[in-house]
Amino acid sequence: MICYNIILMSHLSTASQMTSTAKVIKHAKQHCAARGSKLTEKRSQVLKGLLESKKALSAYELIDYCREKFDQQLPAMSVYRILEFLESENLVHRLELAKKYVACSHIACDHTHETPQFLICNSCNTVEEISISNSIIHSLRSTISKAGFHLASPQLEFECYCEACGA
Amino acid sequence: MICYNIILMSHLSTASQMTSTAKVIKHAKQHCAARGSKLTEKRSQVLKGLLESKKALSAYELIDYCREKFDQQLPAMSVYRILEFLESENLVHRLELAKKYVACSHIACDHTHETPQFLICNSCNTVEEISISNSIIHSLRSTISKAGFHLASPQLEFECYCEACGA
DNA sequence: CTGTTTATGATATGTTATAACATTATCCTA
DNA sequence: TAGGATAATGTTATAACATATCATAAACAG
């Protein structure tokens, strides 16, 4: 399965970045339209912020981004609502561990999305969306179930260090 | 390996609870002494709070506990410092996911401690310290390493629901 | 008993997040 | 196209968790 990984692309040149961001935004708009919702200007600005960052961003970092990039003063409350909306549309993932947000890596893909798993760098917040084999997930689930618990969400997050940040 | 699980004991009667807590505190004191540090009165009060709760507690909940139980007004800063100390002595674990703290389940055990893994109930914050098989951990590590990352800590945490809280 | 280290106190502020209520924009329908 | 419904956003206040900084007190070693 080959798909366009936005997170990994974000360090390319500005021109190609914009192009790819624009493409994804277009996809996202269609996606919303198909579901009877709307990707408004502000929602699209917040999503752009996430698309153009290879790191996970906090709501407050997105406020700064919109102020600097679009001269738009978004209140915290609005950004949280917008993130909630984007999440409900599967365009954005919220990382519980980092208390930050990332754009979904598969907005512009056509295939159905699998459950995402995330590796989050403790130091620089770089995020890698990976896929863990069913057998590992299955063993994990069964261990957890033996303790009388079950996973709240199939989305797993792991506190890591990336290659660059090392130990 | 049989060891005394404090978390699971905390719903027993007050009398036996106090006894077991006192025992663990004694162990903890010896442990600190052996390492050249001291389990002061306030540190011991904070640890007691965690020992007597089967849920993970936040720093601010521990402040309340010390005020109610010991008529002790601890400033937030002190509690954070005390928790940091207790963690450095391996008496307490910090749960990144829940932003809360639990007493180590193995303070009074003699065997060496394995890396803890935690199941945290999203709803009631009940925490279960479990042990995940080496083979699962190993596969997980290898998946993560293929992505160019490595786990920040062998301590894993999973957002779950406990039996009582269900869905 | 004095100076150093260790522990704790006090105050301010940072970061993430939500509640409650007000206002504005959009869009449907009569 | 007026007017009302719904959706989107704004405003303000505050909760919960956390750290920085500087001040003070307690413990202990020489």
Tab-separated table of C-alpha atoms (C1' of nucleotides) in Angstrom:
chain	number	residue	atom	x	y	z
A	1	MET	CA	0.000	0.000	0.000
A	2	ILE	CA	1.590	3.230	-1.162
A	3	CYS	CA	0.245	6.410	0.183
A	4	TYR	CA	1.206	9.983	0.414
A	5	ASN	CA	2.772	10.690	3.745
A	6	ILE	CA	2.250	14.324	4.567
A	7	ILE	CA	4.265	14.315	7.735
A	8	LEU	CA	7.330	13.070	5.964
A	9	MET	CA	6.891	15.491	3.110
A	10	SER	CA	6.802	18.616	5.156
A	11	HIS	CA	10.501	19.292	4.999
A	12	LEU	CA	10.519	19.599	1.223
A	13	SER	CA	10.825	22.942	-0.507
A	14	THR	CA	8.156	25.526	0.120
A	15	ALA	CA	6.823	25.407	-3.410
A	16	SER	CA	6.213	21.679	-3.506
A	17	GLN	CA	5.008	21.804	0.060
A	18	MET	CA	2.357	24.347	-0.767
A	19	THR	CA	1.275	22.367	-3.751
A	20	SER	CA	0.904	19.216	-1.746
A	21	THR	CA	-0.821	21.040	1.078
A	22	ALA	CA	-3.229	22.615	-1.367
A	23	LYS	CA	-3.959	19.215	-2.857
A	24	VAL	CA	-4.696	17.727	0.507
A	25	ILE	CA	-6.898	20.651	1.486
A	26	LYS	CA	-8.880	20.103	-1.708
A	27	HIS	CA	-9.304	16.441	-0.831
A	28	ALA	CA	-10.350	17.387	2.674
A	29	LYS	CA	-12.957	19.816	1.336
A	30	GLN	CA	-14.447	17.139	-0.879
A	31	HIS	CA	-14.365	14.700	1.985
A	32	CYS	CA	-16.322	17.109	4.181
A	33	ALA	CA	-18.760	17.969	1.437
A	34	ALA	CA	-19.441	14.277	0.899
A	35	ARG	CA	-20.248	13.968	4.566
A	36	GLY	CA	-22.457	17.028	4.685
A	37	SER	CA	-20.090	19.228	6.607
A	38	LYS	CA	-17.938	22.157	5.612
A	39	LEU	CA	-14.240	22.862	5.733
A	40	THR	CA	-14.513	26.590	6.376
A	41	GLU	CA	-11.702	29.051	5.904
A	42	LYS	CA	-10.586	28.910	9.540
A	43	ARG	CA	-10.825	25.152	9.739
A	44	SER	CA	-8.770	24.968	6.615
A	45	GLN	CA	-6.162	27.327	8.079
A	46	VAL	CA	-5.779	25.174	11.173
A	47	LEU	CA	-5.504	22.051	9.055
A	48	LYS	CA	-2.866	23.767	6.914
A	49	GLY	CA	-0.867	24.502	10.021
A	50	LEU	CA	-0.796	20.821	10.865
A	51	LEU	CA	-0.124	19.753	7.303
A	52	GLU	CA	2.880	22.006	7.025
A	53	SER	CA	4.435	20.853	10.266
A	54	LYS	CA	6.200	17.582	10.670
A	55	LYS	CA	5.881	17.969	14.403
A	56	ALA	CA	2.750	17.628	16.454
A	57	LEU	CA	1.411	21.060	17.392
A	58	SER	CA	-0.537	22.243	20.404
A	59	ALA	CA	-3.703	24.288	20.068
A	60	TYR	CA	-1.757	27.334	21.183
A	61	GLU	CA	0.973	26.775	18.614
A	62	LEU	CA	-1.764	26.689	15.991
A	63	ILE	CA	-3.082	30.008	17.248
A	64	ASP	CA	0.397	31.458	16.717
A	65	TYR	CA	0.601	29.873	13.282
A	66	CYS	CA	-2.691	31.419	12.172
A	67	ARG	CA	-1.720	34.803	13.550
A	68	GLU	CA	1.635	34.810	11.790
A	69	LYS	CA	0.582	33.166	8.561
A	70	PHE	CA	-2.928	34.509	8.006
A	71	ASP	CA	-2.994	37.521	10.333
A	72	GLN	CA	-5.905	35.782	11.993
A	73	GLN	CA	-6.492	36.136	15.742
A	74	LEU	CA	-8.158	32.851	16.662
A	75	PRO	CA	-9.306	32.440	20.264
A	76	ALA	CA	-8.204	29.256	22.014
A	77	MET	CA	-11.770	28.093	22.260
A	78	SER	CA	-12.261	28.273	18.518
A	79	VAL	CA	-9.100	26.342	17.819
A	80	TYR	CA	-10.168	23.591	20.185
A	81	ARG	CA	-13.554	23.433	18.502
A	82	ILE	CA	-11.971	23.383	15.093
A	83	LEU	CA	-9.612	20.591	16.139
A	84	GLU	CA	-12.562	18.661	17.499
A	85	PHE	CA	-14.334	19.102	14.181
A	86	LEU	CA	-11.290	18.050	12.174
A	87	GLU	CA	-10.910	15.019	14.384
A	88	SER	CA	-14.533	14.043	13.923
A	89	GLU	CA	-13.907	14.198	10.184
A	90	ASN	CA	-10.823	11.986	10.575
A	91	LEU	CA	-8.600	14.694	9.191
A	92	VAL	CA	-6.647	15.143	12.382
A	93	HIS	CA	-5.457	12.907	15.210
A	94	ARG	CA	-5.171	14.036	18.772
A	95	LEU	CA	-2.139	12.657	20.594
A	96	GLU	CA	-3.105	12.053	24.205
A	97	LEU	CA	0.456	11.554	25.275
A	98	ALA	CA	1.875	14.743	23.868
A	99	LYS	CA	-1.342	16.749	24.238
A	100	LYS	CA	-0.811	17.807	20.684
A	101	TYR	CA	-2.358	17.353	17.275
A	102	VAL	CA	-1.252	16.010	13.904
A	103	ALA	CA	-2.825	15.918	10.471
A	104	CYS	CA	-3.805	12.455	9.373
A	105	SER	CA	-1.207	11.066	6.999
A	106	HIS	CA	-3.821	9.623	4.700
A	107	ILE	CA	-6.188	12.447	3.871
A	108	ALA	CA	-5.376	12.294	0.195
A	109	CYS	CA	-5.384	8.503	-0.038
A	110	ASP	CA	-8.343	6.643	-1.356
A	111	HIS	CA	-7.943	3.386	0.561
A	112	THR	CA	-9.740	3.039	3.871
A	113	HIS	CA	-7.709	4.088	6.859
A	114	GLU	CA	-6.350	1.592	9.298
A	115	THR	CA	-6.106	2.432	12.944
A	116	PRO	CA	-3.141	4.716	13.404
A	117	GLN	CA	-0.335	4.125	15.829
A	118	PHE	CA	2.068	6.908	16.687
A	119	LEU	CA	5.670	7.224	17.664
A	120	ILE	CA	6.200	10.583	19.323
A	121	CYS	CA	9.632	12.032	19.930
A	122	ASN	CA	9.841	13.158	23.512
A	123	SER	CA	12.317	15.803	22.662
A	124	CYS	CA	11.293	17.451	19.393
A	125	ASN	CA	7.698	16.234	19.047
A	126	THR	CA	8.304	14.782	15.629
A	127	VAL	CA	5.592	12.249	14.968
A	128	GLU	CA	5.689	9.134	12.857
A	129	GLU	CA	2.455	7.367	12.025
A	130	ILE	CA	3.168	3.644	11.832
A	131	SER	CA	1.285	0.437	11.486
A	132	ILE	CA	1.769	-2.354	13.989
A	133	SER	CA	1.163	-5.900	12.885
A	134	ASN	CA	-2.121	-7.501	13.803
A	135	SER	CA	-0.386	-10.280	15.655
A	136	ILE	CA	1.376	-7.915	18.032
A	137	ILE	CA	-1.800	-5.946	18.586
A	138	HIS	CA	-3.668	-9.164	19.190
A	139	SER	CA	-1.216	-10.426	21.822
A	140	LEU	CA	-1.268	-7.062	23.505
A	141	ARG	CA	-5.043	-7.023	23.628
A	142	SER	CA	-5.141	-10.470	25.092
A	143	THR	CA	-2.620	-9.600	27.814
A	144	ILE	CA	-4.650	-6.530	28.698
A	145	SER	CA	-7.890	-8.429	28.690
A	146	LYS	CA	-6.479	-10.980	31.125
A	147	ALA	CA	-6.018	-8.132	33.587
A	148	GLY	CA	-9.702	-7.272	33.230
A	149	PHE	CA	-9.136	-4.166	31.149
A	150	HIS	CA	-9.642	-3.290	27.510
A	151	LEU	CA	-8.070	-0.631	25.335
A	152	ALA	CA	-9.982	2.632	25.246
A	153	SER	CA	-8.963	3.209	21.675
A	154	PRO	CA	-7.191	1.098	19.089
A	155	GLN	CA	-4.974	4.124	18.503
A	156	LEU	CA	-1.733	3.497	20.362
A	157	GLU	CA	0.906	6.068	21.180
A	158	PHE	CA	4.473	5.465	22.210
A	159	GLU	CA	6.805	7.914	23.853
A	160	CYS	CA	10.046	7.639	21.903
A	161	TYR	CA	13.106	9.446	20.736
A	162	CYS	CA	13.636	9.936	17.044
A	163	GLU	CA	16.904	9.237	15.290
A	164	ALA	CA	18.011	12.861	15.430
A	165	CYS	CA	17.308	13.311	19.135
A	166	GLY	CA	18.949	10.025	20.092
A	167	ALA	CA	18.927	9.063	23.761
B	1	MET	CA	6.906	-14.702	41.686
B	2	ILE	CA	4.539	-13.699	44.458
B	3	CYS	CA	4.571	-10.163	45.636
B	4	TYR	CA	2.470	-7.864	47.657
B	5	ASN	CA	0.340	-5.735	45.441
B	6	ILE	CA	-0.421	-2.536	47.256
B	7	ILE	CA	-2.732	-1.170	44.646
B	8	LEU	CA	-4.993	-4.182	44.887
B	9	MET	CA	-4.916	-4.162	48.659
B	10	SER	CA	-6.141	-0.667	49.130
B	11	HIS	CA	-9.809	-1.577	49.354
B	12	LEU	CA	-9.309	-3.753	52.400
B	13	SER	CA	-10.369	-2.667	55.876
B	14	THR	CA	-8.721	0.396	57.341
B	15	ALA	CA	-6.937	-1.554	60.043
B	16	SER	CA	-5.171	-3.976	57.720
B	17	GLN	CA	-4.622	-1.172	55.250
B	18	MET	CA	-2.805	0.930	57.809
B	19	THR	CA	-0.718	-1.993	58.851
B	20	SER	CA	0.345	-2.783	55.338
B	21	THR	CA	0.960	0.865	54.558
B	22	ALA	CA	3.097	1.195	57.665
B	23	LYS	CA	5.079	-1.867	56.633
B	24	VAL	CA	5.726	-0.455	53.206
B	25	ILE	CA	6.700	2.912	54.622
B	26	LYS	CA	9.209	1.164	56.861
B	27	HIS	CA	10.643	-0.652	53.845
B	28	ALA	CA	10.787	2.607	51.944
B	29	LYS	CA	12.648	4.301	54.799
B	30	GLN	CA	15.243	1.529	54.869
B	31	HIS	CA	15.508	1.688	51.098
B	32	CYS	CA	16.240	5.420	51.234
B	33	ALA	CA	18.666	5.066	54.115
B	34	ALA	CA	20.566	2.423	52.162
B	35	ARG	CA	20.866	4.864	49.296
B	36	GLY	CA	21.930	7.770	51.452
B	37	SER	CA	18.706	9.728	51.174
B	38	LYS	CA	15.919	10.356	53.631
B	39	LEU	CA	12.216	9.663	53.604
B	40	THR	CA	11.167	12.734	55.548
B	41	GLU	CA	7.822	13.142	57.234
B	42	LYS	CA	6.266	15.007	54.322
B	43	ARG	CA	7.669	12.637	51.751
B	44	SER	CA	6.282	9.805	53.759
B	45	GLN	CA	2.860	11.478	53.935
B	46	VAL	CA	2.735	11.866	50.171
B	47	LEU	CA	3.786	8.256	49.700
B	48	LYS	CA	1.094	7.166	52.156
B	49	GLY	CA	-1.490	8.979	50.105
B	50	LEU	CA	-0.492	6.993	47.048
B	51	LEU	CA	-0.242	3.730	48.955
B	52	GLU	CA	-3.733	4.085	50.313
B	53	SER	CA	-5.319	4.865	46.991
B	54	LYS	CA	-6.020	2.291	44.361
B	55	LYS	CA	-6.395	5.066	41.839
B	56	ALA	CA	-3.655	7.200	40.405
B	57	LEU	CA	-3.628	10.604	42.089
B	58	SER	CA	-2.612	13.996	40.803
B	59	ALA	CA	-0.258	16.276	42.703
B	60	TYR	CA	-3.229	18.420	43.643
B	61	GLU	CA	-5.213	15.455	44.943
B	62	LEU	CA	-2.228	14.625	47.133
B	63	ILE	CA	-2.254	18.159	48.506
B	64	ASP	CA	-5.887	17.640	49.476
B	65	TYR	CA	-5.057	14.285	51.007
B	66	CYS	CA	-2.305	15.743	53.197
B	67	ARG	CA	-4.505	18.617	54.259
B	68	GLU	CA	-7.384	16.334	55.234
B	69	LYS	CA	-5.386	13.502	56.705
B	70	PHE	CA	-2.462	15.255	58.351
B	71	ASP	CA	-3.720	18.831	58.595
B	72	GLN	CA	-0.699	19.704	56.485
B	73	GLN	CA	-0.822	22.569	53.966
B	74	LEU	CA	1.665	21.512	51.322
B	75	PRO	CA	2.338	23.948	48.487
B	76	ALA	CA	2.066	22.491	44.973
B	77	MET	CA	5.745	23.078	44.409
B	78	SER	CA	6.691	20.922	47.396
B	79	VAL	CA	4.466	18.079	46.313
B	80	TYR	CA	6.008	18.103	42.854
B	81	ARG	CA	9.456	18.063	44.385
B	82	ILE	CA	8.503	15.273	46.713
B	83	LEU	CA	7.036	13.237	43.858
B	84	GLU	CA	10.207	13.786	41.895
B	85	PHE	CA	12.220	12.539	44.834
B	86	LEU	CA	10.014	9.485	45.329
B	87	GLU	CA	10.293	8.710	41.646
B	88	SER	CA	14.067	8.967	41.736
B	89	GLU	CA	13.993	6.435	44.580
B	90	ASN	CA	11.756	4.145	42.513
B	91	LEU	CA	9.016	4.356	45.094
B	92	VAL	CA	6.555	6.060	42.793
B	93	HIS	CA	5.725	5.923	39.108
B	94	ARG	CA	4.559	8.893	37.132
B	95	LEU	CA	1.886	8.114	34.561
B	96	GLU	CA	2.476	10.352	31.580
B	97	LEU	CA	-0.838	9.526	30.048
B	98	ALA	CA	-3.002	10.349	33.025
B	99	LYS	CA	-0.682	13.045	34.433
B	100	LYS	CA	-1.014	11.263	37.721
B	101	TYR	CA	1.100	9.278	40.124
B	102	VAL	CA	0.986	5.799	41.673
B	103	ALA	CA	3.013	4.055	44.342
B	104	CYS	CA	5.204	1.303	43.006
B	105	SER	CA	3.560	-2.050	43.646
B	106	HIS	CA	6.813	-3.653	44.686
B	107	ILE	CA	8.264	-1.453	47.395
B	108	ALA	CA	8.092	-4.175	49.986
B	109	CYS	CA	9.279	-6.969	47.684
B	110	ASP	CA	12.835	-8.143	47.763
B	111	HIS	CA	13.176	-9.321	44.179
B	112	THR	CA	14.486	-6.852	41.635
B	113	HIS	CA	11.824	-4.852	39.877
B	114	GLU	CA	10.913	-5.491	36.295
B	115	THR	CA	9.877	-2.648	34.092
B	116	PRO	CA	6.324	-1.731	34.910
B	117	GLN	CA	3.548	-1.484	32.393
B	118	PHE	CA	0.306	0.230	33.286
B	119	LEU	CA	-3.299	-0.094	32.349
B	120	ILE	CA	-5.100	3.108	33.218
B	121	CYS	CA	-8.867	3.384	33.307
B	122	ASN	CA	-9.904	6.419	31.335
B	123	SER	CA	-12.970	6.862	33.414
B	124	CYS	CA	-12.099	6.200	37.071
B	125	ASN	CA	-8.278	6.324	36.936
B	126	THR	CA	-7.918	2.910	38.481
B	127	VAL	CA	-4.483	1.638	37.632
B	128	GLU	CA	-3.276	-1.893	37.180
B	129	GLU	CA	0.435	-2.594	37.024
B	130	ILE	CA	0.968	-5.522	34.686
B	131	SER	CA	3.783	-7.350	33.078
B	132	ILE	CA	3.887	-7.820	29.330
B	133	SER	CA	5.722	-10.808	27.941
B	134	ASN	CA	9.201	-10.266	26.619
B	135	SER	CA	8.237	-11.561	23.216
B	136	ILE	CA	5.536	-8.945	22.740
B	137	ILE	CA	7.828	-6.197	23.994
B	138	HIS	CA	10.522	-7.431	21.681
B	139	SER	CA	8.310	-7.390	18.586
B	140	LEU	CA	7.086	-3.965	19.509
B	141	ARG	CA	10.594	-2.641	19.900
B	142	SER	CA	11.622	-4.048	16.591
B	143	THR	CA	8.641	-2.477	14.799
B	144	ILE	CA	9.458	0.863	16.381
B	145	SER	CA	13.108	0.594	15.579
B	146	LYS	CA	12.308	-0.039	11.901
B	147	ALA	CA	10.691	3.383	11.875
B	148	GLY	CA	13.910	4.929	13.173
B	149	PHE	CA	12.619	5.536	16.677
B	150	HIS	CA	13.238	3.921	20.031
B	151	LEU	CA	11.144	3.852	23.177
B	152	ALA	CA	11.895	6.681	25.582
B	153	SER	CA	11.190	4.409	28.503
B	154	PRO	CA	10.490	0.721	28.808
B	155	GLN	CA	7.545	1.739	30.952
B	156	LEU	CA	4.466	1.473	28.761
B	157	GLU	CA	1.073	2.929	29.498
B	158	PHE	CA	-2.227	2.018	27.911
B	159	GLU	CA	-5.390	4.021	27.995
B	160	CYS	CA	-8.100	1.518	28.910
B	161	TYR	CA	-11.398	0.996	30.581
B	162	CYS	CA	-11.563	-1.242	33.609
B	163	GLU	CA	-14.184	-3.926	34.085
B	164	ALA	CA	-16.383	-1.709	36.235
B	165	CYS	CA	-16.378	1.236	33.836
B	166	GLY	CA	-17.055	-0.945	30.798
B	167	ALA	CA	-17.214	0.811	27.424
C	1	DC	C1'	28.348	26.519	67.056
C	2	DT	C1'	28.922	27.849	62.425
C	3	DG	C1'	28.740	27.138	57.677
C	4	DT	C1'	27.121	24.046	53.993
C	5	DT	C1'	23.877	21.146	52.126
C	6	DT	C1'	19.197	19.537	51.881
C	7	DA	C1'	14.413	20.294	52.297
C	8	DT	C1'	10.682	23.151	52.076
C	9	DG	C1'	7.978	27.608	51.512
C	10	DA	C1'	6.027	31.459	48.762
C	11	DT	C1'	4.845	33.712	44.709
C	12	DA	C1'	4.223	34.134	40.026
C	13	DT	C1'	3.428	32.334	35.805
C	14	DG	C1'	3.103	28.883	31.906
C	15	DT	C1'	0.457	25.326	29.371
C	16	DT	C1'	-3.439	22.682	28.155
C	17	DA	C1'	-8.327	22.547	28.337
C	18	DT	C1'	-13.381	23.351	29.139
C	19	DA	C1'	-17.765	25.730	30.656
C	20	DA	C1'	-21.131	29.052	29.759
C	21	DC	C1'	-23.075	32.350	27.280
C	22	DA	C1'	-23.108	35.876	23.293
C	23	DT	C1'	-22.819	36.969	18.600
C	24	DT	C1'	-22.450	36.320	13.666
C	25	DA	C1'	-22.856	33.758	9.310
C	26	DT	C1'	-25.235	30.647	6.353
C	27	DC	C1'	-28.871	28.614	4.346
C	28	DC	C1'	-33.562	26.950	3.879
C	29	DT	C1'	-38.305	27.870	3.142
C	30	DA	C1'	-42.532	30.236	2.843
D	1	DT	C1'	-36.487	38.220	0.114
D	2	DA	C1'	-37.840	38.129	5.123
D	3	DG	C1'	-37.399	35.602	8.849
D	4	DG	C1'	-36.216	31.801	11.471
D	5	DA	C1'	-33.297	27.665	12.214
D	6	DT	C1'	-28.830	25.838	12.464
D	7	DA	C1'	-23.926	26.114	12.350
D	8	DA	C1'	-19.781	28.613	13.290
D	9	DT	C1'	-17.239	31.582	15.880
D	10	DG	C1'	-16.303	35.023	19.660
D	11	DT	C1'	-15.688	36.325	24.677
D	12	DT	C1'	-14.746	35.635	29.252
D	13	DA	C1'	-13.733	33.033	33.098
D	14	DT	C1'	-11.707	29.355	35.168
D	15	DA	C1'	-9.958	24.499	36.036
D	16	DA	C1'	-6.134	21.334	36.186
D	17	DC	C1'	-1.452	20.314	35.816
D	18	DA	C1'	3.261	22.092	36.008
D	19	DT	C1'	7.657	24.844	36.480
D	20	DA	C1'	10.804	28.966	37.431
D	21	DT	C1'	12.760	31.707	40.833
D	22	DC	C1'	14.054	33.313	44.965
D	23	DA	C1'	13.572	32.938	50.131
D	24	DT	C1'	13.771	30.424	54.407
D	25	DA	C1'	14.335	26.651	57.645
D	26	DA	C1'	16.180	22.236	59.172
D	27	DA	C1'	19.897	18.878	59.465
D	28	DC	C1'	24.364	17.638	59.793
D	29	DA	C1'	29.432	17.758	59.387
D	30	DG	C1'	33.570	19.688	60.756
